[in-house]
CSV table of C-alpha atoms and ligand atoms in Angstrom, one decimal:
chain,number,residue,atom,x,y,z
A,1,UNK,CA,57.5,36.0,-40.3
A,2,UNK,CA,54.4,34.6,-39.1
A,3,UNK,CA,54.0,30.8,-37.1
A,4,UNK,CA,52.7,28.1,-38.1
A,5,UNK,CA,52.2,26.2,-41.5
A,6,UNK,CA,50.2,27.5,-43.6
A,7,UNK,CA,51.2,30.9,-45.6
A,8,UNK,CA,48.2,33.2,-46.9
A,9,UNK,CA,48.1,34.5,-50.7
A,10,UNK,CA,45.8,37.4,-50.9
A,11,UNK,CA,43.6,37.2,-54.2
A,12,UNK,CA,43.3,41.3,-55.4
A,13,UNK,CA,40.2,39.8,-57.9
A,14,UNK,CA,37.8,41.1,-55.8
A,15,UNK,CA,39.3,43.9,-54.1
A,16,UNK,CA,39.1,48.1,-54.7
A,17,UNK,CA,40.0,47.6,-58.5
A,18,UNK,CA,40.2,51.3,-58.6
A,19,UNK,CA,42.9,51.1,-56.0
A,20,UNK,CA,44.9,48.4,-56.4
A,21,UNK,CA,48.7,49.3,-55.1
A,22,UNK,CA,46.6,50.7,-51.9
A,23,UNK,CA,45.1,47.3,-51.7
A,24,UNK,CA,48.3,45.5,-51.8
A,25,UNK,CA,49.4,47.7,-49.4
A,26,UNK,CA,47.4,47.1,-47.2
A,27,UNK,CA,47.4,43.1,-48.0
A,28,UNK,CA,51.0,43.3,-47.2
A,29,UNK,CA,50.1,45.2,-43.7
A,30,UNK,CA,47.8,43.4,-42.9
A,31,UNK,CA,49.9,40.2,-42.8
A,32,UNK,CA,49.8,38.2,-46.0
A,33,UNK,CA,52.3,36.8,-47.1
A,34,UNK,CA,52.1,36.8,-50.9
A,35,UNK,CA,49.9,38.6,-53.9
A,36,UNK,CA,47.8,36.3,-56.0
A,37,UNK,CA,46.9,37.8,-59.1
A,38,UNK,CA,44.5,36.4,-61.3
A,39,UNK,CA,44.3,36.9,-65.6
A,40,UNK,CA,41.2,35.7,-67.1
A,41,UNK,CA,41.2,36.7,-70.4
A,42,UNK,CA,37.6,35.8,-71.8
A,43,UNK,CA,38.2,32.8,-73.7
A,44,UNK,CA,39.3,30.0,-70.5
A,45,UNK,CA,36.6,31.9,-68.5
A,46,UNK,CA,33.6,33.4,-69.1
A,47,UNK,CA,35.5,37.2,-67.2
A,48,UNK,CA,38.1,39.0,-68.1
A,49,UNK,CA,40.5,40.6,-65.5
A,50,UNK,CA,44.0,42.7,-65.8
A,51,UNK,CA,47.1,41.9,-67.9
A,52,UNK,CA,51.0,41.9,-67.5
A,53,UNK,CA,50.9,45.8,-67.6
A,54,UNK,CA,48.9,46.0,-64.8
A,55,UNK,CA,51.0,43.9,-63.0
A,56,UNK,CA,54.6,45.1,-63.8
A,57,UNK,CA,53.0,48.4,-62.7
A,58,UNK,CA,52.1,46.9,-59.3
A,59,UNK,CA,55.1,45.4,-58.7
A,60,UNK,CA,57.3,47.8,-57.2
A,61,UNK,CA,54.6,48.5,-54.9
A,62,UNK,CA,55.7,45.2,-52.8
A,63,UNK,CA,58.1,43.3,-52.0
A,64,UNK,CA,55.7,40.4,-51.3
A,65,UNK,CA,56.2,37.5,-54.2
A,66,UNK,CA,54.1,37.9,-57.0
A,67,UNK,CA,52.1,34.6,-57.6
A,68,UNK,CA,50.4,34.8,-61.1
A,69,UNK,CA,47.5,32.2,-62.3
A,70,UNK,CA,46.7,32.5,-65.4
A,71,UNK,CA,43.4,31.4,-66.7
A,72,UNK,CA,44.0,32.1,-70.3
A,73,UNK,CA,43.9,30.1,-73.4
A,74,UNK,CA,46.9,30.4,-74.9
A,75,UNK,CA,49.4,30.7,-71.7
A,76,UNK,CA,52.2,29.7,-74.1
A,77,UNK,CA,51.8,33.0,-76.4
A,78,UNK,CA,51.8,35.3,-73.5
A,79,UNK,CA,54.2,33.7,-70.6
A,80,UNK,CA,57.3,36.0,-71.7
A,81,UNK,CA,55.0,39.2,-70.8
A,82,UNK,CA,54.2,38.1,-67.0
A,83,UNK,CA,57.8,37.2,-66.7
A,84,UNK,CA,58.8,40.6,-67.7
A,85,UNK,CA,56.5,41.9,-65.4
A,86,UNK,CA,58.7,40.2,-62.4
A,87,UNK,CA,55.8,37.5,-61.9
A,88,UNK,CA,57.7,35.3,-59.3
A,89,UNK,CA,55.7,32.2,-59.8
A,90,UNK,CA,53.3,31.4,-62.9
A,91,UNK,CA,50.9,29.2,-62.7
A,92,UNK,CA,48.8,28.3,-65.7
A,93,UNK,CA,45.8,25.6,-66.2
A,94,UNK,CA,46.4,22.0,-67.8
A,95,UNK,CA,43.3,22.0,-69.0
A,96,UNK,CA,44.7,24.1,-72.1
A,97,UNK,CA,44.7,23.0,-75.6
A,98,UNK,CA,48.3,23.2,-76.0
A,99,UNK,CA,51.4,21.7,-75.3
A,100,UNK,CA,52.2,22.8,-71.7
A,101,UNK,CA,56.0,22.1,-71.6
A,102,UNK,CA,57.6,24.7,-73.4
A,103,UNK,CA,55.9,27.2,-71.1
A,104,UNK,CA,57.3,25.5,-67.8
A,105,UNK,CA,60.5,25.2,-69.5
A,106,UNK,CA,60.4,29.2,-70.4
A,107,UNK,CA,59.0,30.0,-67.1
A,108,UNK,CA,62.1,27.6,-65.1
A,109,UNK,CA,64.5,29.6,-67.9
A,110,UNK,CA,63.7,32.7,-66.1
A,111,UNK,CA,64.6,31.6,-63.0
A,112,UNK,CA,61.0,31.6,-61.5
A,113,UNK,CA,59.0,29.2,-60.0
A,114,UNK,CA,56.3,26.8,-62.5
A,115,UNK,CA,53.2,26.1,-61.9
A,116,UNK,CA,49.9,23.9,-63.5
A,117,UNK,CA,46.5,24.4,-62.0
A,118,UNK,CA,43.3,22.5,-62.6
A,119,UNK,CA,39.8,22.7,-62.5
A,120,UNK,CA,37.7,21.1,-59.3
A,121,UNK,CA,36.5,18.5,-62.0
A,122,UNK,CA,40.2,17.5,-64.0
A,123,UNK,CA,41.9,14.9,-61.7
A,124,UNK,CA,45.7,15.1,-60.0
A,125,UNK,CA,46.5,12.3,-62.6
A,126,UNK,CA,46.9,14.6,-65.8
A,127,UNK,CA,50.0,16.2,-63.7
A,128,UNK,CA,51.9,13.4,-63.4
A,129,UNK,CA,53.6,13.5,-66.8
A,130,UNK,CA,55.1,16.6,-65.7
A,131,UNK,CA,55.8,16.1,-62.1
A,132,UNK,CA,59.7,16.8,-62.6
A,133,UNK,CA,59.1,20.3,-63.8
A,134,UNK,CA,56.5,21.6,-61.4
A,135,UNK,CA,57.1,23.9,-58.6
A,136,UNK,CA,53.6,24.3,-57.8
A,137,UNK,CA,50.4,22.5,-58.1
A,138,UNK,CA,47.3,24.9,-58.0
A,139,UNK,CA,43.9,23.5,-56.9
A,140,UNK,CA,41.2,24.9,-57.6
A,141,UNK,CA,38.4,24.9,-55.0
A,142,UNK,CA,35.9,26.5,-57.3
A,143,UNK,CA,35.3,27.0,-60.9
A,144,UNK,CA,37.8,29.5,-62.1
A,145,UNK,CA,36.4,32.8,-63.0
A,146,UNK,CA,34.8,34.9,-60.2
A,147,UNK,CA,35.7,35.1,-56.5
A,148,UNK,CA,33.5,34.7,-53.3
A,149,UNK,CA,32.2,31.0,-54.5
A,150,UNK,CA,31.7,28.1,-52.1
A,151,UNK,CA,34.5,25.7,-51.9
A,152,UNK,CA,34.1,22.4,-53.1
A,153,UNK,CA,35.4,19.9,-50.5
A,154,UNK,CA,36.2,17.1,-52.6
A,155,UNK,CA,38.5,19.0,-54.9
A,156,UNK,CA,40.2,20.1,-52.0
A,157,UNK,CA,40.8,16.7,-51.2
A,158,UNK,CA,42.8,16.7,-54.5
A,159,UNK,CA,45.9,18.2,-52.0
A,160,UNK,CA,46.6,14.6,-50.8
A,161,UNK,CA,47.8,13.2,-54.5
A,162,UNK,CA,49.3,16.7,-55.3
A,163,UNK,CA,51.5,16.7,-52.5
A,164,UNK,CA,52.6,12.9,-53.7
A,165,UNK,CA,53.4,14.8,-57.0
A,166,UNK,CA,56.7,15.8,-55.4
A,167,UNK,CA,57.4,12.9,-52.8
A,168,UNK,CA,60.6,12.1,-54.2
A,169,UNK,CA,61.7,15.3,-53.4
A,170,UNK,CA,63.4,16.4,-50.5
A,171,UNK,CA,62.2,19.7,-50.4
A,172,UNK,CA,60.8,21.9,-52.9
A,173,UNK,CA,57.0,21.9,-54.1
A,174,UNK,CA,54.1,23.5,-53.3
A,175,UNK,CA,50.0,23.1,-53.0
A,176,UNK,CA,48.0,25.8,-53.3
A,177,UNK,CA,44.2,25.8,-52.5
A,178,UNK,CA,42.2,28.1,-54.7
A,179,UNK,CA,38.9,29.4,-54.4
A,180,UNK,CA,36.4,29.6,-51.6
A,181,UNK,CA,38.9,29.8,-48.1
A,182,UNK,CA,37.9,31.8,-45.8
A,183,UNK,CA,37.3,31.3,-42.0
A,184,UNK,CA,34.4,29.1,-42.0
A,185,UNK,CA,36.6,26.8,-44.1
A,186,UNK,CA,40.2,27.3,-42.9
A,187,UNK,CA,40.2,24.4,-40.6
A,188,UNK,CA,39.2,21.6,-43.6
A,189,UNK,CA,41.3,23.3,-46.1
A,190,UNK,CA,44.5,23.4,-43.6
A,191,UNK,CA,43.6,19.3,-42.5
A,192,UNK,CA,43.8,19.2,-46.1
A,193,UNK,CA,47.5,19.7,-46.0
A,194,UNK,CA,48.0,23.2,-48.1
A,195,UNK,CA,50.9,25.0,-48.4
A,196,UNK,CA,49.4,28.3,-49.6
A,197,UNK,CA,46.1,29.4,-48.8
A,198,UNK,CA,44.6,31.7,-51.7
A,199,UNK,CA,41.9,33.7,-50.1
A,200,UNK,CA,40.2,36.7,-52.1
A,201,UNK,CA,36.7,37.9,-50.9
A,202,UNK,CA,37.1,36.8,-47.6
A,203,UNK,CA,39.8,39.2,-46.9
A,204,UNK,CA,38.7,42.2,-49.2
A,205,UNK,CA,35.0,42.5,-48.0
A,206,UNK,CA,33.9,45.6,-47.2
A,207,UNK,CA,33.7,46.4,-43.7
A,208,UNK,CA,35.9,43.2,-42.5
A,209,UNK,CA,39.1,43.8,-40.8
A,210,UNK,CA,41.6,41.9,-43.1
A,211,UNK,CA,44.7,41.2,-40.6
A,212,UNK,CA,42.6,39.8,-38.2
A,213,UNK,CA,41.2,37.6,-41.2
A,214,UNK,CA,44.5,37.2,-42.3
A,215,UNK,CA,45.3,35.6,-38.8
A,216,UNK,CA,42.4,33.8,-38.2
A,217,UNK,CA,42.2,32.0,-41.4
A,218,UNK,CA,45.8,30.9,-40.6
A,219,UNK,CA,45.4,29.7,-37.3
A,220,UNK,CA,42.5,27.7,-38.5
A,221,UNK,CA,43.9,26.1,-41.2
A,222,UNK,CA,47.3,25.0,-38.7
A,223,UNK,CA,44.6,23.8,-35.4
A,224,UNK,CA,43.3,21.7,-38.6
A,225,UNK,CA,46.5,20.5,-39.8
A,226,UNK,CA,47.6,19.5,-36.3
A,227,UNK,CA,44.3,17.9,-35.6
A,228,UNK,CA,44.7,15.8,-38.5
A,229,UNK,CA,47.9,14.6,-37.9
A,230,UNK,CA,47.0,14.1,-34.3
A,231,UNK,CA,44.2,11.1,-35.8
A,232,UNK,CA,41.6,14.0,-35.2
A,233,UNK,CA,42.0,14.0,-31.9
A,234,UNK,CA,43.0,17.7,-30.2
A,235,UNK,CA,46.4,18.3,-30.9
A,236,UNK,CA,48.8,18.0,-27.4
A,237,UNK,CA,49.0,21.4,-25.9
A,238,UNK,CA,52.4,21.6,-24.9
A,239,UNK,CA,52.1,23.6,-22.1
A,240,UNK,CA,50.8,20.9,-20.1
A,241,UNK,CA,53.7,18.8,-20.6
A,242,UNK,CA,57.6,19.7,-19.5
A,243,UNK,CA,60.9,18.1,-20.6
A,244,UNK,CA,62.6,16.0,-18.4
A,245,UNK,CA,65.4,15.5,-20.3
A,246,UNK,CA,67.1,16.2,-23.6
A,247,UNK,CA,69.2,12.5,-24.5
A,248,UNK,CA,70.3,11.4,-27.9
A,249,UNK,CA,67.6,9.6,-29.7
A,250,UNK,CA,68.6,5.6,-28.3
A,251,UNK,CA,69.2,6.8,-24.9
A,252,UNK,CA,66.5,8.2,-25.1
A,253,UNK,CA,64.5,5.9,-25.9
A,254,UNK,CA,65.6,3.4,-23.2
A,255,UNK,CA,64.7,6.3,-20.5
A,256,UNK,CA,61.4,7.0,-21.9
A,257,UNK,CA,60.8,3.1,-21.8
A,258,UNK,CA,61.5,3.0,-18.0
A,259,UNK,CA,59.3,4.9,-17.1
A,260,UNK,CA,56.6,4.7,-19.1
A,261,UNK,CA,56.8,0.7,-18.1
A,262,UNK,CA,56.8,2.6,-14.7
A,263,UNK,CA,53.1,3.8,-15.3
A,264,UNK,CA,53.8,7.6,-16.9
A,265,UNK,CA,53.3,8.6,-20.7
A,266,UNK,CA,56.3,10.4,-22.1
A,267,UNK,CA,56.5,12.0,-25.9
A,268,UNK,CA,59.6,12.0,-27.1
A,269,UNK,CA,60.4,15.2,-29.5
A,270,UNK,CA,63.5,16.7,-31.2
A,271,UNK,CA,64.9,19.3,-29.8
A,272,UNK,CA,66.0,22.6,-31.0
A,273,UNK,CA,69.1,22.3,-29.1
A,274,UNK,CA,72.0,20.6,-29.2
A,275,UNK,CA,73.8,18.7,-32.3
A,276,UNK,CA,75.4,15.5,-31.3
A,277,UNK,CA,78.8,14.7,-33.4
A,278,UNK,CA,76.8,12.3,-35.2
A,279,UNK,CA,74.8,15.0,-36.8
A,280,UNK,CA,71.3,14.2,-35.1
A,281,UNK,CA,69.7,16.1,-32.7
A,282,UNK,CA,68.9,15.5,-29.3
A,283,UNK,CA,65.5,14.3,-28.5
A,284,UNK,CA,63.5,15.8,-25.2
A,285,UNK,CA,61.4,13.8,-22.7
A,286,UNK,CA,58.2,15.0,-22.3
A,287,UNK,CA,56.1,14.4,-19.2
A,288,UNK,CA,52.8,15.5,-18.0
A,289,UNK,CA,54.0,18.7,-15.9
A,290,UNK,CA,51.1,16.9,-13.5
A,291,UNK,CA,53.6,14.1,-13.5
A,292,UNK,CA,56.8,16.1,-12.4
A,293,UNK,CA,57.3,15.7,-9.4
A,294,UNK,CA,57.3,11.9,-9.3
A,295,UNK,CA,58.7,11.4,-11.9
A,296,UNK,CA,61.5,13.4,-10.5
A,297,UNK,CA,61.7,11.5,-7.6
A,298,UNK,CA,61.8,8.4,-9.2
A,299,UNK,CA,63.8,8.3,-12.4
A,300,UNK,CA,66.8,11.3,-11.6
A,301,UNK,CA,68.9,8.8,-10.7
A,302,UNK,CA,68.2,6.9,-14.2
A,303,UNK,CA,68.5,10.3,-15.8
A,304,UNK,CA,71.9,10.8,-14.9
A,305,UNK,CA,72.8,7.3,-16.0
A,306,UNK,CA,71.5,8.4,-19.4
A,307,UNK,CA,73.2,11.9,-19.4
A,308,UNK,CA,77.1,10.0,-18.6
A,309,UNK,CA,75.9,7.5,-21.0
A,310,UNK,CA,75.5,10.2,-23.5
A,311,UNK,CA,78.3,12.3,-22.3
A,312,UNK,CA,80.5,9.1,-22.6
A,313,UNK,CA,78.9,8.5,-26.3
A,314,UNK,CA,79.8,11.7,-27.5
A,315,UNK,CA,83.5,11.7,-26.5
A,316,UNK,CA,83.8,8.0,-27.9
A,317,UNK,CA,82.4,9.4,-31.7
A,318,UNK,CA,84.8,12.2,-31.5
A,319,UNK,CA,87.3,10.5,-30.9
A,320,UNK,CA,86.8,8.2,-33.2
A,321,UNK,CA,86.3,11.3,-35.7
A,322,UNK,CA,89.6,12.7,-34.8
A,323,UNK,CA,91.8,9.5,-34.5
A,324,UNK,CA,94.5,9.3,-37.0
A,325,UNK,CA,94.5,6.3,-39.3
A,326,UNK,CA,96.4,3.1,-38.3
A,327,UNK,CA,99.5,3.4,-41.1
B,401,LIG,C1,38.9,32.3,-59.1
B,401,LIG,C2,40.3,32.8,-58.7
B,401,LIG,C3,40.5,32.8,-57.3
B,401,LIG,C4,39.6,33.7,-56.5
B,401,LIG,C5,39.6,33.4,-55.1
B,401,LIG,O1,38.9,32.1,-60.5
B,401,LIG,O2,41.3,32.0,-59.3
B,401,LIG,O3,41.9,33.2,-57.0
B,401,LIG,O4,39.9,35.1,-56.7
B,401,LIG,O5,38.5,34.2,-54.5
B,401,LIG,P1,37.7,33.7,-53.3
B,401,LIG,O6,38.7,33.6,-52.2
B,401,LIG,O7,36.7,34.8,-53.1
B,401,LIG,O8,37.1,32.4,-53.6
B,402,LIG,ZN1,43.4,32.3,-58.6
């Protein structure tokens, strides 16, 4: 599975249409991590593309999800057909002149995940009566339609308020940027705070090698994500700092403050290592690796304070965990 954040979708609308389980083949080799296919059937868009048949037939030439969009009318009157097709996730527009519930409540029936997409123009707001029964939110970057458009920044700014679409979730929920991602705008589309990145033309040009496009517009849009996070500042590189050590999160935390009163800037960060009895992970020190060695000079003697403090704090909560009642 690849690092990072961000996963890539890879749009077939503009790849070899005469061809199209080669070009998921090679979609898949090259790295992406899902198939976006998009239906335009003439009357939502001014194009018309493939159908469920087309698709069924594709599918057993993946394993990669399936993610449908639908840019059709009447999504309602055709949803049963892409779910037969083994569509793993249908998204369809709320721009629609029809009631779009009964088609996220057939889609969630068939154990797959729902989506609603809009148009750059139709604001996050009209998805907020549904909230509860999305899986997905689709933004659309461009007009629907064709491929190989510019993307409009300010509807990719729409991922902020999508996201808060599913905030009283725990998990679960995902933002999809549609339409115009490639490498020159990975990095604002991943600050944006995407989950998937759709990305059509850019990886099926002629003459452009797709899994290095496939990693590149993925790196960009994570360096972007981290450098927003980081206040747009350049994200820490991590290899210039080293753990000095690895305490529960209050211990911690009175370590780091003695010696960052002593003049030295520690991070503190949870570790993938040990669970405490209390559930929570233990957090490690960082220092500047410039720092080490005086650090280490200085504060080992305070570090092994911490560690018997922590050693001590463990054995206390299992104890406690493993007392017998008081009759
Ligand atoms: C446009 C489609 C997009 C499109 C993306 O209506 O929904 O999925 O194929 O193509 P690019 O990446 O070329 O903008
Ligand atoms: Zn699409």
């Amino acid at each position: 599975m690849a690092a990072g954040r961000a996963r890539l979708s890879a749009s077939i609308l503009d790849s070899d249409l005469g061809n199209l389980a080669r070009e998921i083949r090679r979609a898949e080799k090259a790295g992406a991590d899902r198939i976006h296919v998009d239906v335009m059937d003439g009357h939502f868009v001014p194009n018309i593309t493939f159908g469920a048949r087309t698709i069924k037939a594709l599918r057993r030439v993946t394993r990669l999800p399936f993610d449908a969009h639908l840019m059709i009318a009447e999504p309602g009157r055709y949803v049963g057909e892409f779910l037969d097709a083994g569509c793993d996730s249908i998204s369809f527009h709320a721009e629609v002149a029809e009631p779009l519930e009964p088609t996220l409540d057939a889609i969630h029936r068939a154990g797959r995940a729902a989506g609603l997409a809009i148009k750059p123009a139709t604001p996050v707001s009209v998805l907020e009566p549904y909230r509860a029964k999305l899986d997905i939110v689709l933004v659309m970057c461009v007009e629907p339609g064709f491929g190989g458009q510019q993307l409009m920044r300010d509807a990719a700014r729409k991922a902020l308020p999508a996201r808060e679409l599913f905030a009283d979730r725990a998990w679960g929920g995902e933002v999809h940027a549609d339409g115009g991602v490639n490498r020159d705008t990975a990095e604002f589309v991943g600050a944006c705070g995407f989950d998937i990145l759709v990305a059509g033309s850019a990886l099926f040009k002629r003459g452009h090698d797709m899994a290095r496009e496939v990693r590149m517009i993925r790196a960009l849009a994570d360096e972007g994500f981290q450098y927003q996070l980081n206040a747009g500042q350049p994200p820490i590189p991590r290899e210039n700092w080293v753990t000095f050590a690895s305490l529960p999160r209050a211990i911690g935390r009175r370590l780091a403050a003695e010696i960052e009163a002593g003049g030295v800037p520690v991070i503190q960060l949870r570790t993938d290592g040990r669970v405490n009895p209390d559930g929570q992970r233990d957090y490690d020190l960082l220092i500047p690796a410039t720092a080490e060695a005086r650090v280490e000079e200085r504060w080992a003697a305070s570090r092994q304070r911490a560690d018997a403090e922590a050693d001590a704090w463990r054995a206390e909560l299992e104890r406690a965990a493993t007392a017998t009642p008081e009759p």
